[in-house]
């Protein structure tokens, strides 16, 4: 099977040939752990989970290593500790637990290795010392900075920018000790109230970019197959990773393939707190959106295109999954996923094309083939199926009844009937979701249809 992936470094779709088919290696930038993961944070997790599954299917599960880091030393974490009065370790431990739980709810497999930045400080210091010895870094006022001029010809190739253009339009930290405005921090001093480690340059902590370079090199080697993340990381984070890693290890090539996913929107708009459309994965799960539904919505859009999360898409995905689960109940999956599904995934992770093939199999009644292909995509698994075990009943009449009562109450300002119906529905084990455009009643685990007979 030939896998083709769009390589940001070459700006084209390239045939993926691993450096060592017995040891396929992928590194993906993970979260900074100070708060719940928002929906946009989940997109790269699902995207690279699909790639991980495809690589395992192609080369064997024992021959693929997937590393995704946790940044557990960062100024955002320090600020959260100062705001709340909590210990930094308590915040990071809790947040890592939240992240793994929420991503697991979306059907994401855990990577083989999940390094924490604080466990690799020695490797970071060692890499910085090498960069200084080779003339690629310098110390200034307690900071150690990477000298962009020392690698000027190659800096910016990933994102397609020249250093001069970057300087002209840069929004970078202005510091008098920088030799070039684009120079970036490898190590910075820490005050007594901040996390810090002893180093040749005094007590301090690492800059953000050096973390991933040190961890990926330690875990995967000086040359590995794939480096991934959201396209918002392409510059400066990934550009800086390349500069540090290639300069510290000139005999290695760092990452052979660079893969970047596009960003996420909500109802056609950029997700932001100011627009009131910002929510975490846990918010969605708590509102009753099953993780499997969120996953299917994600997979219906190609990873290199902006993904628009809408309530309409979620409802359609839920209906599709209910049909598929009913069709495959009690069925043993085929031994392998259909060739058409594998072909779609091998063509730059065309998950939308793969989902189209699943619809075809469902329409043809190929339950075994549908289940095998869906499982490859992380769908229709037993682990994600609890949400669909409730009764599949027609509640449209009750939904219309509550919506009509609400419309009447908007005119009369008397909401007593609305409150009565909502209380009755809740007592019957229904979750009541109301919006300006309609009402949705979702059966819960304790749903009792008999309690609705009196209505």
Coordinates of C-alpha atoms in Angstrom, one line a residue:
X1 CA 0.0 0.0 0.0
X2 CA 1.4 3.4 -1.0
X3 CA 0.8 6.2 1.4
X4 CA 1.0 9.8 0.1
X5 CA 1.1 12.8 2.4
X6 CA 1.2 16.5 1.8
X7 CA 4.6 17.5 3.1
X8 CA 4.8 21.2 4.2
X9 CA 8.6 21.1 3.7
X10 CA 8.2 20.3 -0.1
X11 CA 4.8 21.9 -0.6
X12 CA 3.5 18.9 -2.4
X13 CA 2.0 15.4 -1.8
X14 CA 5.0 13.0 -1.5
X15 CA 5.1 9.2 -1.3
X16 CA 5.8 8.3 2.3
X17 CA 8.8 6.0 2.5
X18 CA 9.9 5.5 6.1
X19 CA 13.5 5.8 7.1
X20 CA 13.2 2.3 8.7
X21 CA 10.0 0.3 8.0
X22 CA 10.6 -1.6 11.2
X23 CA 10.8 1.6 13.2
X24 CA 8.4 4.3 11.9
X25 CA 8.6 7.4 14.1
X26 CA 6.2 10.3 14.5
X27 CA 6.3 13.3 16.8
X28 CA 3.3 15.6 17.4
X29 CA 3.3 18.8 19.5
X30 CA 1.1 18.3 22.5
X31 CA -0.7 20.7 24.8
X32 CA 0.5 23.2 27.4
X33 CA -1.1 21.8 30.5
X34 CA -2.8 24.7 32.4
X35 CA -6.5 24.3 31.5
X36 CA -9.1 22.1 29.8
X37 CA -8.5 21.4 26.1
X38 CA -10.8 23.4 23.8
X39 CA -12.4 21.9 20.7
X40 CA -9.6 23.3 18.5
X41 CA -7.0 21.5 20.5
X42 CA -8.8 18.2 19.8
X43 CA -8.5 18.5 16.0
X44 CA -4.8 17.6 15.7
X45 CA -5.3 14.8 18.2
X46 CA -7.9 13.2 16.0
X47 CA -6.0 13.9 12.8
X48 CA -2.8 12.3 14.0
X49 CA -4.7 9.5 15.6
X50 CA -5.9 8.6 12.2
X51 CA -2.4 8.7 10.8
X52 CA -1.2 6.6 13.7
X53 CA -3.9 4.0 13.0
X54 CA -3.0 4.0 9.3
X55 CA 0.7 3.6 10.0
X56 CA 0.0 0.7 12.4
X57 CA -2.2 -0.9 9.8
X58 CA 0.5 -0.6 7.1
X59 CA 3.7 -1.4 9.0
X60 CA 2.4 -3.3 12.1
X61 CA 1.6 -1.9 15.5
X62 CA 5.0 -3.0 16.9
X63 CA 6.9 -1.0 14.3
X64 CA 5.4 2.4 14.9
X65 CA 6.4 4.9 17.6
X66 CA 4.1 7.9 18.2
X67 CA 5.4 10.5 20.6
X68 CA 3.3 13.5 21.8
X69 CA 4.6 15.8 24.5
X70 CA 3.1 17.7 27.4
X71 CA 4.6 21.2 28.0
X72 CA 4.5 21.3 31.8
X73 CA 6.8 24.3 32.3
X74 CA 5.5 27.5 30.8
X75 CA 4.5 31.1 31.8
X76 CA 0.8 30.3 31.3
X77 CA 1.1 27.6 34.0
X78 CA 3.0 29.9 36.3
X79 CA 0.3 32.6 35.9
X80 CA -2.5 30.0 36.6
X81 CA -0.6 29.0 39.8
X82 CA -0.3 32.6 40.9
X83 CA -4.0 33.3 40.2
X84 CA -5.3 30.3 42.1
X85 CA -2.6 29.8 44.8
X86 CA -2.3 26.1 43.7
X87 CA 0.9 24.2 43.3
X88 CA 2.2 24.0 39.7
X89 CA 2.6 20.2 40.0
X90 CA -1.1 19.9 41.1
X91 CA -2.2 22.0 38.1
X92 CA -0.2 20.1 35.6
X93 CA -1.1 16.6 37.0
X94 CA -4.8 17.4 37.0
X95 CA -4.7 19.0 33.5
X96 CA -2.8 16.0 32.0
X97 CA -5.5 13.7 33.5
X98 CA -8.2 15.9 32.0
X99 CA -6.6 15.9 28.6
X100 CA -6.2 12.1 28.4
X101 CA -9.7 11.5 29.6
X102 CA -11.2 14.0 27.1
X103 CA -9.2 12.8 24.2
X104 CA -10.0 9.2 25.1
X105 CA -13.7 10.1 25.0
X106 CA -13.1 11.1 21.3
X107 CA -11.6 7.6 20.6
X108 CA -8.0 8.7 20.4
X109 CA -5.4 6.1 21.1
X110 CA -2.8 7.1 23.6
X111 CA 0.6 7.6 21.9
X112 CA 3.4 5.2 22.7
X113 CA 5.4 7.9 24.5
X114 CA 4.1 11.0 26.2
X115 CA 7.2 12.9 27.5
X116 CA 6.9 15.8 29.9
X117 CA 9.2 18.8 29.3
X118 CA 10.3 18.9 33.0
X119 CA 11.7 15.3 32.6
X120 CA 14.1 16.4 29.8
X121 CA 15.7 19.5 31.3
X122 CA 19.2 17.8 31.2
X123 CA 18.8 17.1 27.5
X124 CA 17.7 20.6 26.8
X125 CA 20.8 22.1 28.6
X126 CA 23.0 19.7 26.7
X127 CA 21.6 20.8 23.4
X128 CA 22.0 24.4 24.3
X129 CA 25.6 23.9 25.2
X130 CA 26.2 22.3 21.8
X131 CA 24.6 25.2 20.0
X132 CA 26.7 27.7 21.9
X133 CA 29.9 25.7 21.2
X134 CA 29.1 25.7 17.5
X135 CA 28.4 29.4 17.4
X136 CA 24.7 29.1 16.9
X137 CA 23.7 30.6 20.3
X138 CA 24.9 33.3 22.7
X139 CA 24.4 34.4 26.3
X140 CA 23.1 37.8 27.1
X141 CA 21.9 39.2 30.5
X142 CA 21.2 35.7 31.9
X143 CA 19.4 34.6 28.7
X144 CA 20.7 32.2 26.0
X145 CA 19.4 33.0 22.6
X146 CA 19.6 31.2 19.2
X147 CA 21.3 33.3 16.6
X148 CA 19.2 33.3 13.5
X149 CA 22.0 34.9 11.5
X150 CA 24.1 31.8 12.1
X151 CA 21.6 29.8 10.0
X152 CA 20.2 32.6 7.9
X153 CA 20.1 30.8 4.5
X154 CA 17.9 28.0 5.8
X155 CA 15.8 29.8 8.4
X156 CA 12.2 30.3 7.2
X157 CA 12.2 27.5 4.5
X158 CA 9.4 25.6 6.2
X159 CA 7.0 28.5 6.3
X160 CA 8.3 30.1 3.1
X161 CA 9.6 33.3 4.6
X162 CA 12.8 35.2 4.3
X163 CA 14.5 36.5 7.5
X164 CA 14.2 40.1 6.1
X165 CA 10.5 39.7 5.5
X166 CA 10.0 38.2 8.9
X167 CA 11.8 41.1 10.6
X168 CA 9.8 43.6 8.6
X169 CA 6.4 42.1 9.7
X170 CA 7.4 40.5 13.0
X171 CA 5.5 40.8 16.2
X172 CA 8.4 39.6 18.4
X173 CA 9.6 40.4 21.9
X174 CA 11.6 43.5 21.8
X175 CA 14.7 43.0 23.9
X176 CA 17.9 45.2 23.9
X177 CA 20.1 42.1 24.4
X178 CA 19.0 40.5 21.1
X179 CA 21.6 40.7 18.3
X180 CA 18.8 40.2 15.7
X181 CA 15.1 40.8 16.4
X182 CA 14.3 37.3 15.2
X183 CA 16.7 35.6 17.7
X184 CA 14.7 33.4 20.1
X185 CA 15.1 32.3 23.7
X186 CA 16.6 28.9 24.5
X187 CA 17.0 29.5 28.2
X188 CA 15.8 32.3 30.5
X189 CA 16.5 33.2 34.2
X190 CA 14.0 32.3 36.9
X191 CA 13.2 34.4 40.0
X192 CA 12.9 32.5 43.3
X193 CA 9.1 32.3 43.0
X194 CA 9.3 30.6 39.6
X195 CA 10.2 27.0 38.6
X196 CA 13.9 26.8 37.8
X197 CA 16.9 24.4 37.3
X198 CA 20.6 24.9 37.7
X199 CA 22.5 25.5 34.5
X200 CA 25.8 26.9 33.3
X201 CA 24.0 30.2 32.9
X202 CA 22.4 30.3 36.3
X203 CA 19.1 29.1 37.7
X204 CA 16.5 29.3 35.0
X205 CA 14.0 27.5 32.8
X206 CA 13.9 26.5 29.1
X207 CA 12.3 28.4 26.3
X208 CA 9.3 26.8 24.6
X209 CA 11.0 25.8 21.3
X210 CA 14.0 23.9 22.7
X211 CA 11.7 21.5 24.6
X212 CA 10.4 19.7 21.5
X213 CA 13.8 19.5 19.9
X214 CA 15.4 17.9 22.9
X215 CA 12.5 15.5 23.5
X216 CA 12.1 14.3 19.9
X217 CA 15.8 13.8 19.4
X218 CA 16.1 11.9 22.7
X219 CA 13.1 9.6 21.9
X220 CA 13.2 9.3 18.1
X221 CA 16.8 10.1 17.1
X222 CA 18.4 12.9 15.0
X223 CA 16.4 11.9 12.0
X224 CA 12.8 10.6 12.1
X225 CA 9.8 10.3 9.8
X226 CA 7.0 12.7 10.7
X227 CA 6.6 15.8 12.7
X228 CA 3.1 17.2 13.0
X229 CA 0.8 19.8 14.6
X230 CA -1.6 22.6 13.8
X231 CA -0.6 25.1 11.1
X232 CA -0.5 27.8 13.8
X233 CA 2.7 26.1 15.0
X234 CA 4.5 26.3 11.6
X235 CA 5.9 29.6 12.5
X236 CA 7.7 30.3 14.8
X237 CA 7.6 27.0 16.8
X238 CA 8.4 24.5 14.1
X239 CA 10.7 26.8 12.2
X240 CA 12.7 27.3 15.4
X241 CA 12.7 23.6 16.1
X242 CA 14.3 22.9 12.7
X243 CA 16.9 25.6 13.3
X244 CA 18.0 24.3 16.7
X245 CA 17.9 20.7 15.8
X246 CA 19.7 20.9 12.5
X247 CA 22.4 23.1 13.9
X248 CA 22.9 21.0 17.0
X249 CA 22.9 17.7 15.0
X250 CA 24.2 18.6 11.5
X251 CA 24.5 14.9 10.6
X252 CA 20.8 14.4 11.1
X253 CA 17.8 15.6 9.0
X254 CA 15.4 16.1 12.0
X255 CA 11.9 15.4 10.5
X256 CA 11.5 14.0 6.9
X257 CA 7.8 14.9 6.6
X258 CA 6.1 18.0 8.1
X259 CA 2.3 17.6 8.4
X260 CA 0.0 20.5 9.5
X261 CA -3.7 20.5 10.1
X262 CA -6.0 23.5 9.4
X263 CA -7.9 25.3 12.2
X264 CA -11.4 24.9 13.5
X265 CA -14.4 27.2 13.3
X266 CA -17.7 27.2 15.1
X267 CA -20.8 27.9 13.0
X268 CA -18.7 29.5 10.3
X269 CA -16.8 31.8 12.7
X270 CA -13.4 31.6 14.4
X271 CA -13.8 30.2 17.9
X272 CA -13.2 32.9 20.5
X273 CA -14.4 33.9 23.9
X274 CA -15.4 37.4 22.7
X275 CA -17.9 35.8 20.3
X276 CA -19.3 33.5 22.9
X277 CA -18.6 30.4 20.8
X278 CA -15.6 29.2 22.8
X279 CA -16.0 25.8 24.5
X280 CA -13.9 22.9 25.7
X281 CA -14.2 19.3 24.7
X282 CA -15.5 18.7 28.2
X283 CA -18.2 21.3 27.7
X284 CA -19.5 19.4 24.7
X285 CA -19.4 16.1 26.4
X286 CA -21.2 17.5 29.4
X287 CA -23.8 19.0 27.1
X288 CA -24.6 15.5 25.9
X289 CA -22.6 15.4 22.7
X290 CA -21.1 11.9 22.5
X291 CA -17.4 11.7 21.9
X292 CA -18.0 9.4 18.9
X293 CA -20.3 12.0 17.4
X294 CA -17.6 14.7 17.7
X295 CA -15.1 12.4 16.1
X296 CA -17.3 11.7 13.1
X297 CA -17.9 15.4 12.6
X298 CA -14.2 16.0 12.6
X299 CA -13.5 13.2 10.1
X300 CA -16.0 14.5 7.6
X301 CA -13.6 17.4 6.7
X302 CA -10.2 16.9 5.2
X303 CA -7.5 17.8 7.7
X304 CA -6.0 20.5 5.4
X305 CA -9.3 22.4 5.2
X306 CA -10.8 24.5 7.9
X307 CA -13.3 22.5 9.9
X308 CA -16.6 24.1 10.8
X309 CA -18.3 22.6 13.9
X310 CA -22.1 23.1 13.8
X311 CA -24.9 21.7 15.8
X312 CA -26.6 20.6 12.5
X313 CA -23.5 18.5 11.6
X314 CA -23.5 17.0 15.1
X315 CA -27.2 15.9 14.9
X316 CA -26.6 14.4 11.4
X317 CA -23.5 12.5 12.7
X318 CA -25.5 11.2 15.6
X319 CA -28.3 9.9 13.4
X320 CA -25.7 8.3 11.1
X321 CA -23.9 6.5 13.9
X322 CA -27.2 5.2 15.4
X323 CA -28.0 3.7 12.0
X324 CA -24.6 2.2 11.6
X325 CA -24.6 0.8 15.2
X326 CA -28.0 -0.8 14.6
X327 CA -26.8 -2.4 11.4
X328 CA -23.6 -3.8 12.9
X329 CA -25.0 -5.0 16.2
X330 CA -23.9 -8.6 16.9
X331 CA -21.8 -8.6 13.7
X332 CA -18.2 -9.8 13.5
X333 CA -16.1 -7.3 11.5
X334 CA -14.3 -8.3 8.2
X335 CA -10.7 -9.4 8.6
X336 CA -9.5 -6.3 6.9
X337 CA -10.9 -2.9 6.0
X338 CA -12.1 -2.5 2.4
X339 CA -9.4 -1.5 -0.1
X340 CA -11.4 1.6 -1.1
X341 CA -11.3 2.9 2.5
X342 CA -7.5 2.2 2.8
X343 CA -7.0 3.9 -0.6
X344 CA -8.8 7.0 0.7
X345 CA -6.8 7.2 3.9
X346 CA -3.5 6.5 2.0
X347 CA -4.3 9.5 -0.2
X348 CA -3.2 12.2 2.3
X349 CA -5.6 11.0 5.0
X350 CA -8.8 11.6 2.9
X351 CA -11.1 10.8 5.8
X352 CA -14.0 12.5 4.0
X353 CA -13.6 10.0 1.2
X354 CA -13.3 7.1 3.7
X355 CA -16.6 8.2 5.3
X356 CA -18.2 8.2 1.9
X357 CA -17.1 4.6 1.5
X358 CA -18.7 3.7 4.8
X359 CA -22.0 5.2 3.7
X360 CA -21.8 3.0 0.6
X361 CA -21.2 -0.1 2.6
X362 CA -24.1 0.8 4.9
X363 CA -26.5 1.3 2.0
X364 CA -25.4 -2.1 0.5
X365 CA -26.0 -3.8 3.9
X366 CA -22.3 -4.8 4.2
X367 CA -22.3 -4.8 8.0
X368 CA -19.1 -6.7 8.4
X369 CA -17.2 -4.5 6.0
X370 CA -18.7 -1.4 7.6
X371 CA -17.7 -2.4 11.0
X372 CA -14.1 -3.2 10.0
X373 CA -13.6 0.1 8.2
X374 CA -15.3 2.1 10.9
X375 CA -13.0 0.5 13.6
X376 CA -10.0 1.5 11.5
X377 CA -11.3 5.1 11.8
X378 CA -11.9 4.7 15.5
X379 CA -15.7 4.5 15.1
X380 CA -18.3 1.9 16.2
X381 CA -15.9 0.6 18.8
X382 CA -17.4 -0.9 22.0
X383 CA -15.5 1.7 24.1
X384 CA -17.4 4.6 22.4
X385 CA -20.8 3.0 22.2
X386 CA -22.4 3.6 25.6
X387 CA -24.2 6.7 24.4
X388 CA -26.2 4.7 21.8
X389 CA -27.4 2.1 24.2
X390 CA -30.5 4.1 25.2
X391 CA -33.9 3.6 23.6
X392 CA -34.4 4.9 20.1
X393 CA -37.9 6.3 20.4
X394 CA -39.8 9.0 18.5
X395 CA -40.0 12.1 20.7
X396 CA -40.8 14.6 17.9
X397 CA -44.3 15.1 19.2
X398 CA -43.1 16.0 22.7
X399 CA -40.4 18.3 21.2
X400 CA -43.1 20.1 19.2
X401 CA -45.3 20.4 22.3
X402 CA -42.6 22.1 24.3
X403 CA -41.5 24.3 21.4
X404 CA -45.1 25.5 20.9
X405 CA -45.5 26.1 24.6
X406 CA -42.3 28.2 24.6
X407 CA -43.4 30.2 21.6
X408 CA -46.7 31.0 23.4
X409 CA -44.9 31.9 26.5
X410 CA -42.7 34.4 24.6
X411 CA -45.9 36.2 23.7
X412 CA -47.8 35.9 27.1
X413 CA -44.7 36.1 29.3
X414 CA -46.3 33.2 31.3
X415 CA -43.7 30.3 31.3
X416 CA -45.6 28.1 33.8
X417 CA -46.5 25.5 31.1
X418 CA -42.9 25.5 29.8
X419 CA -41.6 24.9 33.3
X420 CA -44.2 22.1 33.8
X421 CA -43.2 20.3 30.6
X422 CA -39.5 20.7 31.2
X423 CA -39.9 19.3 34.8
X424 CA -41.9 16.3 33.5
X425 CA -39.4 15.5 30.7
X426 CA -36.5 15.7 33.1
X427 CA -38.3 13.5 35.6
X428 CA -38.8 11.0 32.8
X429 CA -35.0 10.9 32.2
X430 CA -34.8 13.2 29.2
X431 CA -32.2 15.8 28.7
X432 CA -33.9 19.0 27.4
X433 CA -32.0 21.1 24.9
X434 CA -33.7 24.3 23.8
X435 CA -32.6 26.9 21.3
X436 CA -34.2 29.7 19.3
X437 CA -34.9 27.3 16.4
X438 CA -36.2 24.2 18.2
X439 CA -36.2 21.7 21.0
X440 CA -34.3 18.4 21.3
X441 CA -35.1 15.7 23.8
X442 CA -32.3 13.2 24.5
X443 CA -33.0 10.0 26.4
X444 CA -30.6 9.3 29.3
X445 CA -29.7 6.1 30.9
X446 CA -32.8 6.2 33.2
X447 CA -35.3 7.1 30.6
X448 CA -38.9 5.9 31.4
X449 CA -41.4 6.3 28.5
X450 CA -44.3 5.5 30.8
X451 CA -43.8 8.7 32.6
X452 CA -44.6 10.6 29.4
X453 CA -48.0 8.9 28.8
X454 CA -49.9 11.5 30.9
X455 CA -48.6 14.3 28.7

